[in-house]
Short mmCIF file of C-alpha atoms and ligand atoms in Angstrom, two decimals:
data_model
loop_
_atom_site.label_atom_id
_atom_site.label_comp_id
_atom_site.label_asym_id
_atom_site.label_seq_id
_atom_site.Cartn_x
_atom_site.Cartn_y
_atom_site.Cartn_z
CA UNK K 1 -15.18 20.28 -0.87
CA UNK K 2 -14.37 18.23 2.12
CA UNK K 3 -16.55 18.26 5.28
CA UNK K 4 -14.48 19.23 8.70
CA UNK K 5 -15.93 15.62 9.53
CA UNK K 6 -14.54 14.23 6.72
CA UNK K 7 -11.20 16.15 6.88
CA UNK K 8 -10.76 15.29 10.97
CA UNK K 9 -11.27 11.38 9.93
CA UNK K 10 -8.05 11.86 7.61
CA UNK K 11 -6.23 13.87 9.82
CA UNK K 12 -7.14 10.69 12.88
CA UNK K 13 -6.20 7.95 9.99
CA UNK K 14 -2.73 9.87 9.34
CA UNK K 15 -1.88 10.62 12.53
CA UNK K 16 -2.59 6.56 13.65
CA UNK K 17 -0.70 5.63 10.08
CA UNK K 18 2.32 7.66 10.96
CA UNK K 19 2.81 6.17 14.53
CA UNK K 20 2.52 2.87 13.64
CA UNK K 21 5.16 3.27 10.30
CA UNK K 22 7.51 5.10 12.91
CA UNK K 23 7.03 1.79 15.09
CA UNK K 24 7.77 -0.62 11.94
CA UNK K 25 11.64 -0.13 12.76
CA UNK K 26 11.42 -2.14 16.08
CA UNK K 27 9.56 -5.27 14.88
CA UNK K 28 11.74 -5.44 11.47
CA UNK K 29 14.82 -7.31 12.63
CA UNK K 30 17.01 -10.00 10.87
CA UNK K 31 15.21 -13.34 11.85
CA UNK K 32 11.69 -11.84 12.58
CA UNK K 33 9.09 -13.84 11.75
CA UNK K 34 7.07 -11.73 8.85
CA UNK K 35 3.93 -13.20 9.87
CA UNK K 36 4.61 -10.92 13.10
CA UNK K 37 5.34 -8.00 11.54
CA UNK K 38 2.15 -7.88 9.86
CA UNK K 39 -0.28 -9.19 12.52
CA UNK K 40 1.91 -6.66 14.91
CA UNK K 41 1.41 -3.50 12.73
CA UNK K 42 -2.36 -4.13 12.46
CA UNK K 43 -2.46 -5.04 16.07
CA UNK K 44 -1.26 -1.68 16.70
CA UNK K 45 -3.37 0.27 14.05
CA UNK K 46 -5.98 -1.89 15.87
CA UNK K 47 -5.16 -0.68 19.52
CA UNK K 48 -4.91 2.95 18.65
CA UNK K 49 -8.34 2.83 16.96
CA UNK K 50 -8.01 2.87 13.57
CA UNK K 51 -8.91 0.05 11.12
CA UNK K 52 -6.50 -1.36 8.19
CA UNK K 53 -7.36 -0.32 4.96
CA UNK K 54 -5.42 -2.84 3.35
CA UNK K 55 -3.40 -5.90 5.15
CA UNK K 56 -0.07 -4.60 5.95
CA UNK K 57 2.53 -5.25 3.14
CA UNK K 58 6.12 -6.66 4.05
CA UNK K 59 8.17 -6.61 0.41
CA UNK K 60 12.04 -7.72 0.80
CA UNK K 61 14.92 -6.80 -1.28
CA UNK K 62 13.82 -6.88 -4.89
CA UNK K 63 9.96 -7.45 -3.97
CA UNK K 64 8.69 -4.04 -4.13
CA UNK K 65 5.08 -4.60 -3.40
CA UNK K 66 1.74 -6.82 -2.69
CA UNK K 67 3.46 -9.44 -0.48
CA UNK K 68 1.95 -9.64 2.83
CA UNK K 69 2.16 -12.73 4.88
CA UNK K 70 -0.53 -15.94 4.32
CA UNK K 71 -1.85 -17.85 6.87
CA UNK K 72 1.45 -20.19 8.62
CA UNK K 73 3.85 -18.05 7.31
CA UNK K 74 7.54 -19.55 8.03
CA UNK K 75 9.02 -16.80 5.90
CA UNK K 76 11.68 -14.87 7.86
CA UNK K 77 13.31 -11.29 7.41
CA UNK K 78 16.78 -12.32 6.07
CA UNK K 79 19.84 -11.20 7.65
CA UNK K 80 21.69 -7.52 5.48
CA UNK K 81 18.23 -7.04 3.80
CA UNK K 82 16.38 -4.38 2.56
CA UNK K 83 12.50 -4.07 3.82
CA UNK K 84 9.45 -2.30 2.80
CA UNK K 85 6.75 -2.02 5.42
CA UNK K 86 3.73 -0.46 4.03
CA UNK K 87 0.39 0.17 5.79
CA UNK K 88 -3.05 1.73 5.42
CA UNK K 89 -5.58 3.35 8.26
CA UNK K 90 -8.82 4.16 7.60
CA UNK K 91 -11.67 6.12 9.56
CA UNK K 92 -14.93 5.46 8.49
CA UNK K 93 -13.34 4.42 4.90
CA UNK K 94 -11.07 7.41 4.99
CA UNK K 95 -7.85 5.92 4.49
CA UNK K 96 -3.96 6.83 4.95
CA UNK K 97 -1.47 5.06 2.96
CA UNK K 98 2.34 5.42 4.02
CA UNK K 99 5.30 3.24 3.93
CA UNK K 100 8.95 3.20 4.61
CA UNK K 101 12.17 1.29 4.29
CA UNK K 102 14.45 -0.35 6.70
CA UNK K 103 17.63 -1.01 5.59
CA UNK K 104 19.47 -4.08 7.70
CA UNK K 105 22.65 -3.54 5.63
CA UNK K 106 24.05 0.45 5.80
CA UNK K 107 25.25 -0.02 1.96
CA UNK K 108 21.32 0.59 1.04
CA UNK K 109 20.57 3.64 2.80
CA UNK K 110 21.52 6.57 -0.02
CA UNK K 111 18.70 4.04 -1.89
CA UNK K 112 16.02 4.69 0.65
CA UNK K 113 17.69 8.64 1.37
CA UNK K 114 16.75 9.33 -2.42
CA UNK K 115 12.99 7.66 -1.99
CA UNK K 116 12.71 10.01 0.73
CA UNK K 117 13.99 13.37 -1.45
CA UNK K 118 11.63 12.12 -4.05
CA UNK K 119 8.85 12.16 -2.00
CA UNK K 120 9.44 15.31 -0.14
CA UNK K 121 10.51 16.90 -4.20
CA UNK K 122 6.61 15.87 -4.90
CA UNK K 123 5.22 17.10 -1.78
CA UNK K 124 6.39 20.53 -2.54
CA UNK K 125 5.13 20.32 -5.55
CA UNK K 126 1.25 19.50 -5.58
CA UNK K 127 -0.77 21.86 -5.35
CA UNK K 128 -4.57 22.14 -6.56
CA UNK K 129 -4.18 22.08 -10.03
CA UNK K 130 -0.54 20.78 -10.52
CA UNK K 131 -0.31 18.07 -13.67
CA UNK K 132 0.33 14.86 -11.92
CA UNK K 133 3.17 14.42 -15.39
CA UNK K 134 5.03 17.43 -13.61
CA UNK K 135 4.91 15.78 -9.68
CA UNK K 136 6.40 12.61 -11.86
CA UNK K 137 9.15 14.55 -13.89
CA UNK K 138 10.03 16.34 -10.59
CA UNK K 139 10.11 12.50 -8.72
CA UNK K 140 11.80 10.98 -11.94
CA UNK K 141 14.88 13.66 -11.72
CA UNK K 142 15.43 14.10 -8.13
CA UNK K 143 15.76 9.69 -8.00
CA UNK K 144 18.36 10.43 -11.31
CA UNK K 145 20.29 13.19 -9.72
CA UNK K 146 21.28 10.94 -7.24
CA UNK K 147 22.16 8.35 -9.49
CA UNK K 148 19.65 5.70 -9.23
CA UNK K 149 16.44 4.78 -10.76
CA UNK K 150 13.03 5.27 -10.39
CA UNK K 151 10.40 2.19 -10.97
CA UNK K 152 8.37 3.56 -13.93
CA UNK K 153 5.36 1.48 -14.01
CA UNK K 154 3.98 1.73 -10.29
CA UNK K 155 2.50 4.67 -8.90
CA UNK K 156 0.89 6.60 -6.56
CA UNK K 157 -2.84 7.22 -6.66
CA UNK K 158 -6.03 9.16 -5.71
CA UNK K 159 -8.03 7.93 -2.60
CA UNK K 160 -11.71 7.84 -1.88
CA UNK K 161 -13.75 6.58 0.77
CA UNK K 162 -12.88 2.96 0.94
CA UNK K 163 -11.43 3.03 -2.19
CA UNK K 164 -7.62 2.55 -2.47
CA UNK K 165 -7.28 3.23 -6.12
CA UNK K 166 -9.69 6.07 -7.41
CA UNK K 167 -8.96 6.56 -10.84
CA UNK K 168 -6.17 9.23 -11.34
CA UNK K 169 -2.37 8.00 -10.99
CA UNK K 170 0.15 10.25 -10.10
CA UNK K 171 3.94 8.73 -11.84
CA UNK K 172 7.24 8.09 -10.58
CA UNK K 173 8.34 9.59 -13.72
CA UNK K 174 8.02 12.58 -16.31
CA UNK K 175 5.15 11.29 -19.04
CA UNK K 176 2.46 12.78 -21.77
CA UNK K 177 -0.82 13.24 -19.42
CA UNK K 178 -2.57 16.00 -19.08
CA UNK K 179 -4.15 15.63 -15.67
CA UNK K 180 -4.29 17.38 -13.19
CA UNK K 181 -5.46 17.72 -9.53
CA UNK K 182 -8.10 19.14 -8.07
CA UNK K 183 -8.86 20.86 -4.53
CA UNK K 184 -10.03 18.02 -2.09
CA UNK K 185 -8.41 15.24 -3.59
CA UNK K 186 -6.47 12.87 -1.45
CA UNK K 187 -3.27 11.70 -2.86
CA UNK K 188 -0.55 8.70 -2.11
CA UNK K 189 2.48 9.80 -3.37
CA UNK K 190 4.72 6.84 -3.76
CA UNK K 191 8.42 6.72 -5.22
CA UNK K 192 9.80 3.65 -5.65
CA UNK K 193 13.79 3.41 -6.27
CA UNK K 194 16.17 1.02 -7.90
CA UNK K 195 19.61 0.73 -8.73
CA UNK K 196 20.75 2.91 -12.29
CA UNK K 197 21.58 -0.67 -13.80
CA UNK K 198 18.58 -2.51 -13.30
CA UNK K 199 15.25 -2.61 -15.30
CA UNK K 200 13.08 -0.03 -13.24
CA UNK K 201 9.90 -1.81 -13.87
CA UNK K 202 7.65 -4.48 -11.93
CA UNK K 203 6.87 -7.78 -13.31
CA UNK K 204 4.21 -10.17 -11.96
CA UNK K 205 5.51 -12.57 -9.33
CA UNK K 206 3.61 -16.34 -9.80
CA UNK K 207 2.09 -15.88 -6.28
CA UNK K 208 -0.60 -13.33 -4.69
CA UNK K 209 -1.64 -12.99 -1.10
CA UNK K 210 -4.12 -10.06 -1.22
CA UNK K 211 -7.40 -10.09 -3.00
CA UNK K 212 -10.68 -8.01 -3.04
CA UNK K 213 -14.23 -7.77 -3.47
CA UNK K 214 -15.61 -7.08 -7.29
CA UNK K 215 -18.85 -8.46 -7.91
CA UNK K 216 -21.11 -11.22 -6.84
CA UNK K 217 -21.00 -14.01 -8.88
CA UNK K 218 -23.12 -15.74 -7.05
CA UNK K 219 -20.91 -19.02 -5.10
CA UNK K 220 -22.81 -22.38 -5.11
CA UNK K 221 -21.78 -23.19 -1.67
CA UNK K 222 -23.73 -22.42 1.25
CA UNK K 223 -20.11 -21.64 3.19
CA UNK K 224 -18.27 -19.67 -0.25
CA UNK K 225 -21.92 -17.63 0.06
CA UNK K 226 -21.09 -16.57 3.99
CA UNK K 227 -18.08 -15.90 3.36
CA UNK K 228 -18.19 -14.21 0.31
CA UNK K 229 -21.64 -11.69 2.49
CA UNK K 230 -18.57 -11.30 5.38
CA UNK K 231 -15.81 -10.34 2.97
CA UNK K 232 -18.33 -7.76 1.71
CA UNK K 233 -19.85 -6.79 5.10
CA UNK K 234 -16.04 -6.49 7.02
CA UNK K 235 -13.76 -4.92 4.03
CA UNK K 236 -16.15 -3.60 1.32
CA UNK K 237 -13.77 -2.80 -1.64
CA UNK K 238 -11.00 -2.56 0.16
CA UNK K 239 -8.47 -5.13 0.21
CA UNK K 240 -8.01 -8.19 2.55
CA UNK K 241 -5.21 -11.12 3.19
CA UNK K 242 -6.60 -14.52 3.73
CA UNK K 243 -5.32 -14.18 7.43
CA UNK K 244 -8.02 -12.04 8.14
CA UNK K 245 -11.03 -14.34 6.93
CA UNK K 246 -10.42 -17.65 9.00
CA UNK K 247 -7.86 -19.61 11.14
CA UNK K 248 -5.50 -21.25 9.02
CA UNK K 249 -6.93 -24.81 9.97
CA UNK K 250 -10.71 -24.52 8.76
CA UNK K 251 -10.41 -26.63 5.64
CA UNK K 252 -14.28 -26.03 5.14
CA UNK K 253 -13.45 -22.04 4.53
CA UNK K 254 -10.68 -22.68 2.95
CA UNK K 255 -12.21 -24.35 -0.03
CA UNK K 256 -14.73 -21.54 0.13
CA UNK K 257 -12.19 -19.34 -0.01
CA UNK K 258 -11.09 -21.30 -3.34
CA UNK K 259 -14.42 -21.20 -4.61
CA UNK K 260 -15.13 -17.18 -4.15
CA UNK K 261 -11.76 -16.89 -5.72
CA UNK K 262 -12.59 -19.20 -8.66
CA UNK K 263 -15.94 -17.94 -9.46
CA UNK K 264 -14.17 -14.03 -9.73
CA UNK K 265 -16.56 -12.30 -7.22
CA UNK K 266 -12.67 -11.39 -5.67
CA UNK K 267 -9.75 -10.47 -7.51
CA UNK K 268 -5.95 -11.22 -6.84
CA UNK K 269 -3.20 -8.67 -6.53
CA UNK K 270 -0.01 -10.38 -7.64
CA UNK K 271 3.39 -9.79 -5.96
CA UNK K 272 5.24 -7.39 -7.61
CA UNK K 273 9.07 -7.63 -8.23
CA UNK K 274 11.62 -5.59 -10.21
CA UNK K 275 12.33 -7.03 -13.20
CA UNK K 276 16.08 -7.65 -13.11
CA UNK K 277 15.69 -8.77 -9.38
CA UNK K 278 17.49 -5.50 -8.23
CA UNK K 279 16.93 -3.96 -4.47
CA UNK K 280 13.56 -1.82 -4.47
CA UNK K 281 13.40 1.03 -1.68
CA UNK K 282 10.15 3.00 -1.29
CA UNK K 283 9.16 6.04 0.59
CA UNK K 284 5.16 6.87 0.73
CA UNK K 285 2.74 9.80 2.43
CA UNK K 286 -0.99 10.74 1.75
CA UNK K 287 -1.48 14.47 1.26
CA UNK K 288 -4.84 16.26 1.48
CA UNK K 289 -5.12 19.11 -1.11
CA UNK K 290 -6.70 21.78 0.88
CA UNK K 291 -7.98 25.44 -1.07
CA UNK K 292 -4.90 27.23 -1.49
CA UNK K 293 -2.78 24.33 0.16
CA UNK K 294 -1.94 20.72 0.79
CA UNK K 295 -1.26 18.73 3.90
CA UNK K 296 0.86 15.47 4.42
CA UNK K 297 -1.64 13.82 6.65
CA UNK K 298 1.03 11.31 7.33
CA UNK K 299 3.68 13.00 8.96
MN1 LIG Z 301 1.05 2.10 0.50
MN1 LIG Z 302 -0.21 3.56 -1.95
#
């Protein structure tokens, strides 16, 4: 059981999370800097008094997830794209996760339309005590009625105070699992859509841009030993871009930076892309199973 505290800090997070994802759509533009779309969306999770769970993800055509922007990023939006903006608020550790797609070419909507029937096919589904295989078969056929694909190995996931990833998954399509969920659980539900010909599975990209805490491995340097007590201090186990630790132009932190990363007292999230390089569209809301109901906190 949740306290009304607790519950009120989700409903704040959501409510911050969905005005700022209903915002994305005037800073994504064909040309935009993405190094401004990111600063801009936590700017304004920022200024309505919320705090980023996670630095905000900008993934472009067949990038589905983990890119956000590293420091000097000359990356632009390109022109007849499509473009995932995907964000996280949290209160106290109590975090929202919700994301949508803006499609810069009209040819790519249905793609992102069918992300969206997915989502709203799972939200009528969970319930306390639903099997998260069932919320996946019901994603996996809506995203196949409509003649596309879903992306089979990413997921959506249970939430716990400042912790993005809390054990149980919930798929993007039918599978043998036996879980289920529970009352006062906190859920991202995340469909992830790709064309019926491609592969409909993520592959490692070579680079990564978002890390986080895992242990102290104890950095030689006096600066990789700051920065490592900050990184702790500021973002706990949450995770962090290297925007947010220094100004691009402190070599000294950088190679701190290095170190931390080399010693693995962090961990790197690589970028995910669809296999056969086809267009990914995603659609994402956090629901709060209640008693006898559940509530898209993101709405
Ligand atoms: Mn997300
Ligand atoms: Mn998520």
């Amino acid at each position: 059981m949740l306290s009304e505290d607790i519950v009120k800090k989700y409903m704040q997070a959501g409510h911050i999370a969905s005005e700022v994802r209903n915002s994305a759509k005037q800073l994504v533009k064909a040309g935009a800097q993405i190094i401004d779309i990111c600063e801009g969306i936590e700017r304004l999770i920022r200024a309505k008094g919320g705090n980023s769970a996670f630095p905000c993800n900008v993934c472009i055509n067949d990038i589905a997830a983990h890119y956000t922007s590293p420091p000097k990023d000359n990356h632009v939006v390109p022109p007849d794209s499509i473009v995932k903006v995907d964000l996280g608020v949290h209160i106290d550790g109590y975090i929202a996760d919700t994301a949508t797609t803006i499609c810069l070419d009209r040819r790519y909507e249905d793609l992102f339309a069918t992300a969206q029937r997915a989502l709203q096919a799972a939200i009528v589904e969970i319930q306390p005590g639903t099997k998260v295989s069932k919320i996946g078969s019901v994603i996996q056929k809506t995203i196949e009625s409509n003649g596309f694909k879903p992306i089979s190995n990413l997921s959506g996931h249970k939430m716990d105070q400042y912790i993005i990833h809390s054990g149980k998954s919930i798929p993007n399509v039918g599978q043998m699992n036996g879980t289920k969920t529970e009352e006062w659980e906190v859920y991202a539900i995340e469909p992830f859509v790709t064309m019926n010909d491609a592969a409909g599975q993520v592959k490692n990209g070579r680079d990564s841009y978002i890390y986080r805490f895992l242990r102290d491995r104890k950095p030689k340097g006096i600066e990789a030993k700051i920065l490592l007590q900050k990184i702790r201090s500021s973002q706990r186990t949450l995770p962090f871009p290297e925007r947010w630790l220094y100004s691009g132009t402190s070599d000294g932190q950088r190679r701190a930076f290095l170190e931390i990363l080399a010693s693995k007292s962090i961990m790197a999230y690589p970028v995910l892309i669809e296999a056969s390089g086809s267009l990914v569209a995603q659609a994402e809301h956090t629901v709060l199973i209640k008693k006898d109901e559940s509530v898209v906190i993101t709405l």
